[in-house]
Coordinates of C-alpha atoms in Angstrom, one line a residue:
M1218 CA -8.3 22.8 -17.4
K1219 CA -9.9 24.3 -14.3
E1220 CA -9.2 27.9 -13.3
I1221 CA -6.6 28.2 -10.6
N1222 CA -6.6 31.1 -8.1
G1223 CA -9.8 32.5 -9.7
N1224 CA -7.9 34.1 -12.6
M1225 CA -7.7 32.3 -16.0
K1226 CA -5.3 34.7 -17.6
K1227 CA -2.9 34.4 -14.7
F1228 CA -3.2 30.6 -14.8
M1229 CA -2.6 30.4 -18.6
T1230 CA 0.6 32.4 -18.1
I1231 CA 1.8 29.9 -15.5
L1232 CA 0.7 27.0 -17.7
M1233 CA 2.6 28.3 -20.8
S1234 CA 5.8 28.8 -18.7
V1235 CA 5.5 25.2 -17.5
L1236 CA 5.0 23.8 -21.0
L1237 CA 8.0 25.8 -22.3
V1238 CA 10.3 24.3 -19.8
S1239 CA 13.3 23.2 -21.8
L1240 CA 14.9 21.0 -19.2
V1241 CA 13.9 17.4 -19.7
L1242 CA 14.1 15.7 -16.3
V1243 CA 14.8 12.0 -15.9
S1244 CA 13.2 10.7 -12.8
C1245 CA 15.1 8.7 -10.3
G1246 CA 12.0 7.4 -9.6
G1247 CA 11.6 10.7 -11.3
K1248 CA 10.7 13.5 -8.9
K1249 CA 11.6 16.7 -7.2
E1250 CA 11.1 18.9 -4.2
E1251 CA 11.8 22.2 -2.4
A1252 CA 13.1 23.5 0.9
K1253 CA 12.7 25.6 4.1
V1254 CA 15.4 28.0 5.0
E1255 CA 17.2 29.1 8.1
P1256 CA 18.8 32.6 8.6
V1257 CA 20.4 33.3 5.2
A1258 CA 24.1 33.8 4.8
T1259 CA 26.1 33.7 1.6
A1260 CA 27.7 30.3 1.4
A1261 CA 31.3 29.8 0.3
P1262 CA 31.8 28.9 -3.4
A1263 CA 31.3 25.2 -3.9
K1264 CA 34.3 22.9 -4.3
A1265 CA 34.2 20.3 -6.9
A1266 CA 32.9 17.0 -5.6
A1267 CA 35.6 14.5 -5.3
P1268 CA 35.1 11.3 -7.3
A1269 CA 33.4 8.7 -5.2
K1270 CA 34.5 5.2 -4.8
A1271 CA 32.3 2.6 -6.4
T1272 CA 29.6 1.5 -4.0
E1273 CA 29.2 -2.2 -3.2
P1274 CA 25.7 -3.6 -3.8
V1275 CA 23.7 -3.6 -0.7
K1276 CA 22.7 -7.1 0.4
V1277 CA 19.9 -7.5 2.9
A1278 CA 21.1 -9.1 6.1
E1279 CA 19.0 -11.7 7.7
P1280 CA 18.8 -11.7 11.5
A1281 CA 20.9 -14.5 12.9
K1282 CA 18.2 -15.8 15.3
V1283 CA 15.4 -18.1 14.4
A1284 CA 12.0 -16.5 14.4
E1285 CA 10.0 -16.9 17.6
P1286 CA 6.6 -16.1 18.8
V1287 CA 6.2 -12.6 20.4
K1288 CA 7.7 -12.8 23.8
A1289 CA 5.8 -11.7 26.9
A1290 CA 7.1 -8.4 28.3
E1291 CA 10.0 -8.9 30.7
P1292 CA 9.8 -7.4 34.1
A1293 CA 12.2 -4.5 34.3
K1294 CA 14.9 -4.2 36.8
S1295 CA 13.9 -2.0 39.7
D1296 CA 15.9 1.0 38.5
E1297 CA 15.6 0.3 34.8
I1298 CA 13.1 2.3 32.7
V1299 CA 11.8 0.2 29.8
F1300 CA 9.4 1.5 27.1
R1301 CA 7.5 -1.1 25.1
I1302 CA 6.0 -0.3 21.7
N1303 CA 3.8 -2.3 19.3
N1304 CA 5.3 -1.3 16.0
G1305 CA 2.7 -3.2 13.9
A1306 CA 5.0 -5.1 11.6
E1307 CA 8.3 -6.9 11.2
P1308 CA 10.7 -4.3 9.6
E1309 CA 12.0 -5.0 6.1
S1310 CA 15.5 -4.2 7.3
L1311 CA 17.3 -2.0 9.8
D1312 CA 19.6 -0.6 7.0
P1313 CA 18.3 3.0 6.2
S1314 CA 18.9 2.3 2.5
Q1315 CA 16.6 -0.7 2.5
I1316 CA 13.5 0.6 4.3
Q1317 CA 10.3 2.5 3.2
G1318 CA 7.6 2.2 5.9
V1319 CA 6.2 3.9 9.1
P1320 CA 7.3 0.9 11.3
E1321 CA 10.8 1.2 10.0
H1322 CA 10.8 5.0 10.5
R1323 CA 10.1 4.6 14.3
I1324 CA 13.1 2.2 14.6
F1325 CA 15.3 4.5 12.4
E1326 CA 14.7 7.5 14.8
T1327 CA 15.7 5.3 17.7
L1328 CA 18.9 3.9 16.3
F1329 CA 20.1 6.7 13.9
E1330 CA 20.2 10.4 13.5
G1331 CA 20.7 12.4 10.4
L1332 CA 21.7 16.0 9.9
I1333 CA 18.2 17.0 10.9
A1334 CA 16.0 15.5 13.6
S1335 CA 12.3 15.9 14.4
D1336 CA 10.8 18.3 17.0
P1337 CA 8.7 16.0 19.2
V1338 CA 5.9 18.6 19.5
T1339 CA 5.7 20.2 16.0
A1340 CA 7.5 17.5 13.9
D1341 CA 9.4 20.3 12.3
G1342 CA 13.1 19.8 11.4
I1343 CA 15.5 20.7 14.2
P1344 CA 19.3 20.4 14.5
G1345 CA 20.5 16.8 14.7
V1346 CA 24.1 15.9 13.7
A1347 CA 24.2 19.3 12.1
E1348 CA 24.3 21.9 14.9
S1349 CA 23.7 24.8 12.4
W1350 CA 23.5 25.7 8.7
T1351 CA 23.6 28.7 6.3
V1352 CA 21.8 29.1 3.0
S1353 CA 22.9 30.9 -0.1
E1354 CA 20.9 34.0 -1.2
D1355 CA 19.2 32.0 -4.1
G1356 CA 18.2 29.2 -1.7
T1357 CA 19.9 26.5 -3.7
Q1358 CA 23.0 25.8 -1.6
Y1359 CA 23.1 24.7 2.1
T1360 CA 26.3 24.5 4.2
F1361 CA 26.0 22.5 7.4
K1362 CA 28.3 22.7 10.5
L1363 CA 28.5 19.3 12.2
R1364 CA 28.6 19.1 15.9
E1365 CA 31.1 16.9 17.7
A1366 CA 29.3 13.5 17.6
Y1367 CA 30.5 9.9 17.7
W1368 CA 29.3 6.5 16.5
S1369 CA 28.3 4.0 19.2
D1370 CA 31.8 2.4 18.9
G1371 CA 33.5 5.7 19.6
V1372 CA 34.6 6.7 16.1
K1373 CA 34.0 10.3 15.3
I1374 CA 31.3 11.3 12.7
T1375 CA 32.6 13.4 9.9
A1376 CA 31.3 15.2 6.8
D1377 CA 32.8 12.4 4.8
D1378 CA 30.4 10.0 6.5
V1379 CA 27.5 12.1 5.2
V1380 CA 28.9 12.1 1.7
Y1381 CA 29.4 8.3 1.8
S1382 CA 25.9 7.6 3.2
W1383 CA 24.1 9.7 0.7
L1384 CA 26.0 8.4 -2.3
R1385 CA 25.4 4.8 -1.0
E1386 CA 21.7 5.5 -0.9
L1387 CA 21.7 6.8 -4.5
A1388 CA 24.0 4.2 -6.0
P1389 CA 22.1 2.2 -8.6
E1390 CA 23.5 -1.1 -7.2
T1391 CA 22.1 -0.3 -3.8
A1392 CA 18.6 -0.6 -5.2
S1393 CA 17.2 1.6 -2.4
P1394 CA 13.4 1.7 -2.6
Y1395 CA 13.6 5.4 -1.5
A1396 CA 16.4 6.6 -3.7
W1397 CA 14.0 8.6 -5.7
F1398 CA 13.5 10.9 -2.7
P1399 CA 17.0 12.5 -2.5
C1400 CA 16.8 12.8 -6.3
M1401 CA 14.0 15.3 -5.8
F1402 CA 16.4 17.6 -3.9
L1403 CA 20.1 17.1 -4.8
A1404 CA 21.6 18.4 -8.0
G1405 CA 23.0 15.5 -10.0
A1406 CA 21.4 12.8 -7.9
D1407 CA 19.0 11.8 -10.6
E1408 CA 21.8 11.4 -13.1
Y1409 CA 23.8 9.2 -10.8
N1410 CA 20.9 7.1 -9.6
S1411 CA 19.6 6.5 -13.2
G1412 CA 23.1 5.4 -14.4
A1413 CA 23.6 8.4 -16.7
A1414 CA 26.6 9.7 -14.7
D1415 CA 29.0 8.6 -12.0
A1416 CA 29.0 9.6 -8.3
S1417 CA 30.9 12.8 -8.9
A1418 CA 27.8 14.3 -10.6
V1419 CA 26.0 14.5 -7.2
Q1420 CA 26.6 18.0 -5.9
I1421 CA 27.4 17.2 -2.3
R1422 CA 30.8 17.6 -0.7
A1423 CA 32.8 17.7 2.6
L1424 CA 34.5 21.1 2.8
D1425 CA 36.4 19.9 5.9
E1426 CA 35.9 17.3 8.7
S1427 CA 33.0 19.1 10.2
T1428 CA 31.5 21.0 7.2
F1429 CA 29.1 19.5 4.7
Q1430 CA 27.6 21.2 1.7
M1431 CA 24.8 20.4 -0.8
D1432 CA 23.5 22.0 -3.9
L1433 CA 19.8 21.7 -4.7
I1434 CA 17.9 21.5 -8.0
G1435 CA 16.0 24.7 -7.0
P1436 CA 15.0 26.9 -4.1
L1437 CA 13.1 24.1 -2.4
P1438 CA 11.1 25.7 0.5
Y1439 CA 10.8 22.5 2.5
V1440 CA 14.2 20.8 2.4
I1441 CA 15.1 21.1 6.1
G1442 CA 12.0 19.2 7.1
A1443 CA 12.7 16.5 4.6
L1444 CA 16.3 15.9 5.7
G1445 CA 15.2 14.0 8.8
H1446 CA 14.0 11.3 6.4
Y1447 CA 15.8 7.9 6.5
S1448 CA 16.9 8.2 2.9
F1449 CA 19.1 11.1 4.1
G1450 CA 20.4 9.0 7.0
I1451 CA 24.0 8.7 8.0
V1452 CA 25.5 5.2 8.2
P1453 CA 28.9 3.9 9.5
K1454 CA 31.2 3.4 6.6
H1455 CA 33.8 1.6 8.7
A1456 CA 31.3 -1.0 10.0
I1457 CA 29.7 -1.6 6.6
E1458 CA 33.2 -2.1 5.0
K1459 CA 34.1 -4.5 7.8
F1460 CA 30.8 -6.6 8.1
G1461 CA 29.1 -6.1 4.7
A1462 CA 25.4 -6.8 4.8
N1463 CA 25.7 -8.1 8.4
W1464 CA 26.6 -4.8 9.8
I1465 CA 23.0 -4.4 11.1
L1466 CA 23.0 -7.5 13.2
P1467 CA 23.2 -6.9 17.0
E1468 CA 26.7 -8.3 17.4
N1469 CA 28.1 -6.0 14.6
F1470 CA 25.8 -3.0 14.9
V1471 CA 27.1 0.6 15.0
G1472 CA 24.7 3.5 15.1
N1473 CA 24.6 7.2 16.0
G1474 CA 21.2 7.5 17.5
P1475 CA 20.0 7.8 21.1
Y1476 CA 19.9 4.0 21.4
I1477 CA 21.9 1.1 20.0
L1478 CA 20.7 -2.3 18.9
Q1479 CA 20.9 -5.0 21.6
E1480 CA 18.6 -7.8 20.2
W1481 CA 16.7 -8.5 17.0
T1482 CA 14.6 -11.7 17.1
P1483 CA 12.5 -11.9 13.9
Q1484 CA 8.8 -11.8 14.4
S1485 CA 9.3 -11.4 18.1
R1486 CA 11.0 -8.2 19.1
I1487 CA 13.8 -5.6 18.6
V1488 CA 15.5 -4.3 21.7
A1489 CA 17.5 -1.1 21.9
V1490 CA 19.4 0.2 24.9
K1491 CA 20.7 3.7 25.7
N1492 CA 23.7 4.8 23.7
D1493 CA 26.2 6.4 26.0
K1494 CA 28.2 7.7 23.1
Y1495 CA 25.2 9.8 21.7
W1496 CA 26.0 13.5 21.7
D1497 CA 22.9 14.3 23.7
A1498 CA 22.9 11.3 26.0
D1499 CA 22.1 13.3 29.1
A1500 CA 18.7 14.1 27.5
V1501 CA 17.8 10.4 27.0
K1502 CA 15.8 9.2 30.0
L1503 CA 14.8 5.6 28.9
D1504 CA 17.2 2.7 29.5
K1505 CA 15.6 0.4 27.0
V1506 CA 13.1 0.5 24.1
I1507 CA 11.4 -2.7 22.9
F1508 CA 9.6 -2.9 19.5
Y1509 CA 7.1 -5.7 19.0
P1510 CA 5.9 -6.5 15.4
I1511 CA 2.3 -7.4 16.3
E1512 CA 0.0 -7.2 13.3
D1513 CA -3.2 -8.3 15.1
T1514 CA -4.6 -5.2 16.7
N1515 CA -6.8 -7.2 19.2
T1516 CA -3.7 -9.0 20.5
S1517 CA -1.7 -5.7 20.9
Y1518 CA -4.7 -4.0 22.5
N1519 CA -5.0 -6.8 25.1
M1520 CA -1.3 -6.5 25.8
F1521 CA -1.8 -2.8 26.4
L1522 CA -4.7 -3.4 28.7
Q1523 CA -2.6 -5.9 30.7
G1524 CA 0.3 -3.5 31.1
E1525 CA 2.6 -5.4 28.6
L1526 CA 2.8 -2.4 26.2
D1527 CA 3.3 1.2 26.9
W1528 CA 2.5 2.5 23.4
D1529 CA 0.2 0.8 21.0
T1530 CA 0.4 2.4 17.6
S1531 CA -3.0 1.2 16.4
A1532 CA -6.4 0.2 17.7
P1533 CA -8.9 -2.7 16.8
Q1534 CA -11.7 -1.5 14.6
D1535 CA -14.3 -3.6 16.3
Q1536 CA -13.6 -2.1 19.7
L1537 CA -13.3 1.6 18.7
D1538 CA -16.6 2.7 20.2
S1539 CA -15.4 1.8 23.7
I1540 CA -11.7 2.7 23.0
M1541 CA -12.8 6.2 22.0
M1542 CA -14.0 6.8 25.5
R1543 CA -10.6 6.0 27.1
E1544 CA -8.4 8.9 28.4
D1545 CA -5.3 7.1 27.1
F1546 CA -6.6 6.9 23.5
Q1547 CA -4.9 9.7 21.5
V1548 CA -6.6 10.8 18.3
A1549 CA -5.4 13.7 16.2
P1550 CA -5.5 14.9 12.5
Q1551 CA -2.6 13.5 10.5
L1552 CA -0.9 14.6 7.3
S1553 CA -1.7 11.4 5.5
T1554 CA -4.1 9.9 3.1
Y1555 CA -5.6 6.4 2.7
Y1556 CA -6.0 5.5 -1.0
Y1557 CA -6.1 2.6 -3.5
T1558 CA -3.5 2.5 -6.2
I1559 CA -4.6 1.1 -9.5
N1560 CA -2.4 -0.7 -12.1
N1561 CA -2.8 1.8 -14.9
T1562 CA -1.0 -0.5 -17.4
R1563 CA -3.2 -3.6 -16.9
A1564 CA -6.5 -4.0 -18.7
P1565 CA -9.2 -3.1 -18.0
F1566 CA -7.7 -0.5 -15.5
N1567 CA -5.7 1.1 -18.3
D1568 CA -9.0 2.9 -19.2
A1569 CA -9.5 6.1 -17.2
N1570 CA -13.3 5.5 -17.4
V1571 CA -13.0 2.3 -15.4
R1572 CA -10.9 4.0 -12.8
K1573 CA -13.4 6.9 -12.5
A1574 CA -16.2 4.4 -12.2
L1575 CA -14.5 2.7 -9.2
A1576 CA -13.9 6.1 -7.6
Y1577 CA -17.4 7.4 -7.8
A1578 CA -19.0 4.1 -6.7
V1579 CA -17.7 4.3 -3.1
D1580 CA -19.6 6.1 -0.3
R1581 CA -16.7 7.7 1.6
E1582 CA -19.1 9.2 4.2
A1583 CA -20.4 5.7 5.1
L1584 CA -16.8 4.3 5.1
V1585 CA -15.6 6.7 7.7
E1586 CA -18.8 6.7 9.8
Q1587 CA -19.6 3.0 9.7
V1588 CA -16.2 1.3 9.3
T1589 CA -13.2 3.4 10.4
K1590 CA -15.2 5.5 12.9
A1591 CA -12.4 7.5 14.4
G1592 CA -13.0 10.9 12.8
Q1593 CA -11.3 10.3 9.5
I1594 CA -12.2 12.9 6.8
P1595 CA -13.6 11.8 3.4
A1596 CA -11.1 12.6 0.6
W1597 CA -11.4 13.0 -3.1
G1598 CA -7.8 14.2 -3.7
I1599 CA -4.5 12.9 -2.4
V1600 CA -3.4 16.2 -0.6
P1601 CA -5.1 17.0 2.7
D1602 CA -5.9 20.6 3.6
M1603 CA -2.9 22.6 4.6
A1604 CA -1.8 26.2 4.8
G1605 CA -2.3 27.8 1.4
Y1606 CA -3.8 24.7 -0.1
E1607 CA -7.4 23.5 -0.1
A1608 CA -8.3 19.8 -0.6
L1609 CA -9.3 18.9 -4.1
Q1610 CA -13.0 18.3 -4.9
P1611 CA -14.7 16.2 -7.7
A1612 CA -14.9 17.7 -11.2
E1613 CA -18.5 16.8 -11.4
G1614 CA -21.2 16.0 -8.8
E1615 CA -20.4 14.6 -5.3
M1616 CA -17.7 12.2 -4.2
Y1617 CA -20.3 9.4 -4.1
D1618 CA -22.5 9.2 -7.2
P1619 CA -23.5 5.7 -8.4
E1620 CA -25.2 7.1 -11.5
V1621 CA -22.0 8.9 -12.6
A1622 CA -20.0 5.7 -11.8
Q1623 CA -22.3 3.6 -14.0
K1624 CA -22.0 6.2 -16.8
F1625 CA -18.2 5.9 -16.8
L1626 CA -18.3 2.1 -16.6
A1627 CA -20.7 2.0 -19.6
A1628 CA -18.4 4.4 -21.5
A1629 CA -15.6 1.8 -20.9
G1630 CA -17.8 -0.8 -22.6
Y1631 CA -19.2 -2.6 -19.5
P1632 CA -22.8 -1.4 -19.1
N1633 CA -24.1 -2.6 -15.7
G1634 CA -20.8 -4.5 -15.3
V1635 CA -21.5 -6.9 -18.0
G1636 CA -18.3 -8.5 -19.3
F1637 CA -16.1 -6.9 -16.6
P1638 CA -13.5 -9.4 -15.5
S1639 CA -13.1 -10.4 -11.9
F1640 CA -10.0 -8.9 -10.3
Q1641 CA -7.9 -8.9 -7.2
L1642 CA -7.7 -6.2 -4.4
L1643 CA -4.4 -6.5 -2.5
Y1644 CA -3.9 -5.2 1.1
N1645 CA -1.4 -5.9 3.9
T1646 CA -2.5 -8.1 6.7
N1647 CA -4.4 -5.9 9.2
D1648 CA -8.0 -6.2 10.5
A1649 CA -8.7 -2.5 9.7
H1650 CA -7.5 -2.9 6.1
K1651 CA -9.6 -6.0 5.8
K1652 CA -12.8 -4.3 7.0
I1653 CA -12.2 -1.4 4.6
A1654 CA -11.6 -3.8 1.7
E1655 CA -14.7 -5.7 2.5
F1656 CA -16.8 -2.5 2.5
I1657 CA -15.4 -1.3 -0.8
Q1658 CA -15.8 -4.8 -2.3
Q1659 CA -19.4 -4.6 -1.4
Q1660 CA -19.8 -1.1 -2.8
W1661 CA -18.4 -2.1 -6.2
K1662 CA -20.7 -5.1 -6.3
E1663 CA -23.8 -3.2 -5.4
N1664 CA -23.2 -0.1 -7.5
L1665 CA -21.3 -1.5 -10.5
N1666 CA -22.2 -5.2 -10.5
I1667 CA -18.5 -6.2 -10.6
N1668 CA -16.6 -8.7 -8.5
C1669 CA -13.2 -8.5 -6.8
E1670 CA -11.3 -11.0 -4.7
L1671 CA -9.5 -9.9 -1.5
I1672 CA -5.9 -10.8 -1.2
N1673 CA -3.9 -10.1 2.0
E1674 CA -0.1 -10.4 2.4
E1675 CA 2.4 -9.8 5.2
W1676 CA 4.1 -6.4 5.2
A1677 CA 7.3 -7.1 3.3
T1678 CA 5.7 -9.3 0.6
Y1679 CA 2.9 -6.7 0.1
L1680 CA 5.4 -3.9 -0.3
S1681 CA 7.4 -5.9 -2.8
D1682 CA 4.3 -6.8 -4.9
R1683 CA 2.9 -3.2 -4.7
N1684 CA 6.2 -1.5 -5.6
S1685 CA 6.7 -3.9 -8.6
G1686 CA 3.2 -3.4 -9.9
N1687 CA 2.2 -7.0 -9.3
F1688 CA -1.5 -6.3 -8.6
D1689 CA -4.7 -5.1 -10.1
V1690 CA -5.8 -2.7 -7.3
A1691 CA -3.9 -2.3 -4.0
R1692 CA -4.4 -0.6 -0.7
A1693 CA -2.0 2.2 0.0
G1694 CA -1.4 5.0 2.5
W1695 CA 0.9 7.9 2.5
V1696 CA 2.2 9.9 5.4
G1697 CA 3.8 13.2 4.4
D1698 CA 7.6 13.2 4.6
Y1699 CA 7.4 17.0 5.1
Q1700 CA 4.7 19.6 5.4
D1701 CA 4.0 20.6 1.8
P1702 CA 1.6 19.4 -1.0
N1703 CA 4.6 18.2 -3.0
T1704 CA 5.2 15.3 -0.6
F1705 CA 2.0 13.7 -1.8
L1706 CA 2.3 14.6 -5.5
D1707 CA 5.8 14.0 -6.6
M1708 CA 5.6 10.2 -6.1
F1709 CA 3.3 9.9 -9.1
I1710 CA 5.8 11.3 -11.7
T1711 CA 6.5 8.8 -14.5
G1712 CA 8.8 6.1 -13.3
A1713 CA 8.9 7.2 -9.6
G1714 CA 10.0 4.6 -7.1
M1715 CA 6.7 4.7 -5.2
N1716 CA 4.5 4.8 -8.3
G1717 CA 3.6 1.1 -8.3
G1718 CA 0.5 1.7 -10.3
K1719 CA 2.7 3.1 -13.1
Y1720 CA 0.6 6.3 -13.6
S1721 CA 2.2 8.4 -16.4
N1722 CA 1.2 11.8 -17.8
D1723 CA 3.9 14.1 -19.3
V1724 CA 1.8 17.2 -18.5
Y1725 CA 1.6 16.2 -14.9
D1726 CA 5.3 15.6 -14.8
L1727 CA 6.0 19.1 -16.1
F1728 CA 3.7 20.7 -13.5
I1729 CA 5.4 18.9 -10.6
N1730 CA 8.9 19.6 -12.0
E1731 CA 8.1 23.3 -12.4
G1732 CA 6.5 23.5 -8.9
A1733 CA 9.8 22.3 -7.5
R1734 CA 11.6 25.2 -9.0
M1735 CA 9.2 28.0 -8.0
E1736 CA 9.4 30.1 -4.9
A1737 CA 6.9 29.6 -2.2
G1738 CA 3.6 31.4 -2.7
E1739 CA 0.2 31.4 -4.4
D1740 CA 1.4 30.8 -7.9
R1741 CA 3.4 27.7 -6.9
M1742 CA 0.3 26.3 -5.0
G1743 CA -1.8 26.9 -8.1
V1744 CA 0.6 24.9 -10.3
L1745 CA 0.5 22.0 -7.7
K1746 CA -3.3 22.1 -7.5
T1747 CA -3.5 21.9 -11.3
A1748 CA -1.2 18.9 -11.2
E1749 CA -3.4 17.2 -8.6
D1750 CA -6.5 18.0 -10.7
T1751 CA -4.8 16.2 -13.6
L1752 CA -3.9 13.2 -11.5
I1753 CA -7.4 12.8 -10.0
N1754 CA -10.1 14.6 -12.0
E1755 CA -8.7 14.0 -15.5
D1756 CA -6.9 10.7 -15.2
Q1757 CA -8.1 9.1 -11.9
G1758 CA -4.6 7.6 -11.6
I1759 CA -5.4 6.6 -8.0
I1760 CA -8.5 6.5 -5.7
P1761 CA -8.1 8.4 -2.4
F1762 CA -10.7 7.6 0.2
Y1763 CA -10.0 9.5 3.4
Y1764 CA -7.5 11.6 5.3
Y1765 CA -6.2 9.8 8.3
V1766 CA -6.3 10.6 12.0
S1767 CA -3.5 9.1 14.1
Q1768 CA -4.7 6.5 16.6
N1769 CA -2.4 5.7 19.5
L1770 CA -2.8 4.2 22.9
I1771 CA -0.5 5.7 25.5
D1772 CA -0.9 7.0 29.0
T1773 CA 0.4 10.6 28.8
N1774 CA -0.1 11.0 32.5
K1775 CA 2.6 8.4 33.0
W1776 CA 4.8 9.1 30.0
G1777 CA 6.1 12.5 29.1
G1778 CA 7.7 13.7 25.8
W1779 CA 5.0 12.2 23.7
T1780 CA 2.8 14.8 21.9
S1781 CA 0.2 14.4 19.1
N1782 CA 1.3 16.1 15.9
T1783 CA 0.2 16.1 12.3
M1784 CA 3.1 13.9 11.2
D1785 CA 2.5 11.4 14.0
Y1786 CA 6.3 11.6 14.8
H1787 CA 7.2 10.6 18.4
P1788 CA 11.0 10.2 18.8
T1789 CA 11.8 7.8 21.6
K1790 CA 14.7 10.1 22.5
N1791 CA 12.2 12.5 24.0
I1792 CA 10.0 10.1 25.9
Y1793 CA 10.4 9.9 29.7
L1794 CA 8.7 8.4 32.7
K1795 CA 7.0 11.1 34.8

């Protein structure tokens, strides 16, 4: 093991405490996390959680309208303020329990609001449906006071709605792709989600109509920032019970966000209009928000140039040189990493030597300078630099070392690539991902003498195949859900919901589980760094390539309330016409 914090004796003490952990954790996807705190007050003793009703399986509703080509932007009424966004993909769903991507997150923040919302400048967690909260002295129990807020149909939002929504997310029959996330925070959530216990095991409760309480698995130092995530969303029980899977269709939709759903035309657009029942409706300045699911970045860029889009969330790679000169092109560091996930259970990728050969054979400097070209930072590890945590470096040599790569490939039994089978590289349809895949394909051919076939799939199909492990090597990207290294590391615990490559190492799992129970500080960061070293330098469970920069096209001289931040969060609630 590598020394952590420059002191081997101190590290070995931490290591021994980790390995002696007696609690065996079952992942719900199998993970954990920690939390930020507000002013501390002693919380009232917890009441026993009331037994929950069985949750009905969640069915994915299909929009009622037939798919149409993307519509041209409509001229707005003279007094109507319309904001048009290219969202980059057709969403998997509008149901918070059935989504998992960045495009879906933008829509979620428009139509829904959880206990915690996002600050548009810093992306930190701020009061949403919860107007305030207190924290127990040991940091493991949070009590939230809900503000007076209503669903878009006028029904009051209560603490029971929060309990219902979170249990629905965790219910095994819901099959939520992100159920693993609350399991990393809530005491008893893992047991319920895994089927080992019923809903009463989840330590959340409504103390009264406007007071909600949760117990955590440990003193998690980042929980408030994480509660804005859609897996902690609040959904309308009364609408779901009435309409079933069809509750998310425009004619049935009930939400609690700054806007409500007016239209959903598949592969064409989603239209949301101002929600007059929203508790902070006076702060909402847009009348209408339109999301377009345009995957072709040249098409969306042309629409932006023609004034048919107000915010384009991507930029075409082949035009970046000229786009970089534009005043309305917004580039900023982002808490996110571009990487390839490898099917660790499929030969020949079940050999760590093969995975290491692939990693060392790619020139990341050339990738970001010649292909991505927007200031991305070459990455060896999965966690970007952040306060108290330095980015991981290779165990030997440089990030790019063809000789080391060939040594590992030969150790796996394929000297100079002889006998290595052709394999497939999967990515979601996007010209930038295609160019990156072509570059890496060429690097592997030139430096290892191996061949791979490029396969592209539309967003929903790609996510399904990647999550189920139906691939050899697949493109992936991760945007932090909160500002802590754990948001990048916990998804690789054995059995985790986002661990499509099926990486598994018991020692890694112990490090992550122990880090989730430690107080914030140098020792905790040391444990997390050792975990990352195990994942990358020992096992090469994945192959990171670079840390992202966000790339957006929006005229901030025209539109206010849109500010670059490390999470690339820009709630439409806060956007206004100057």
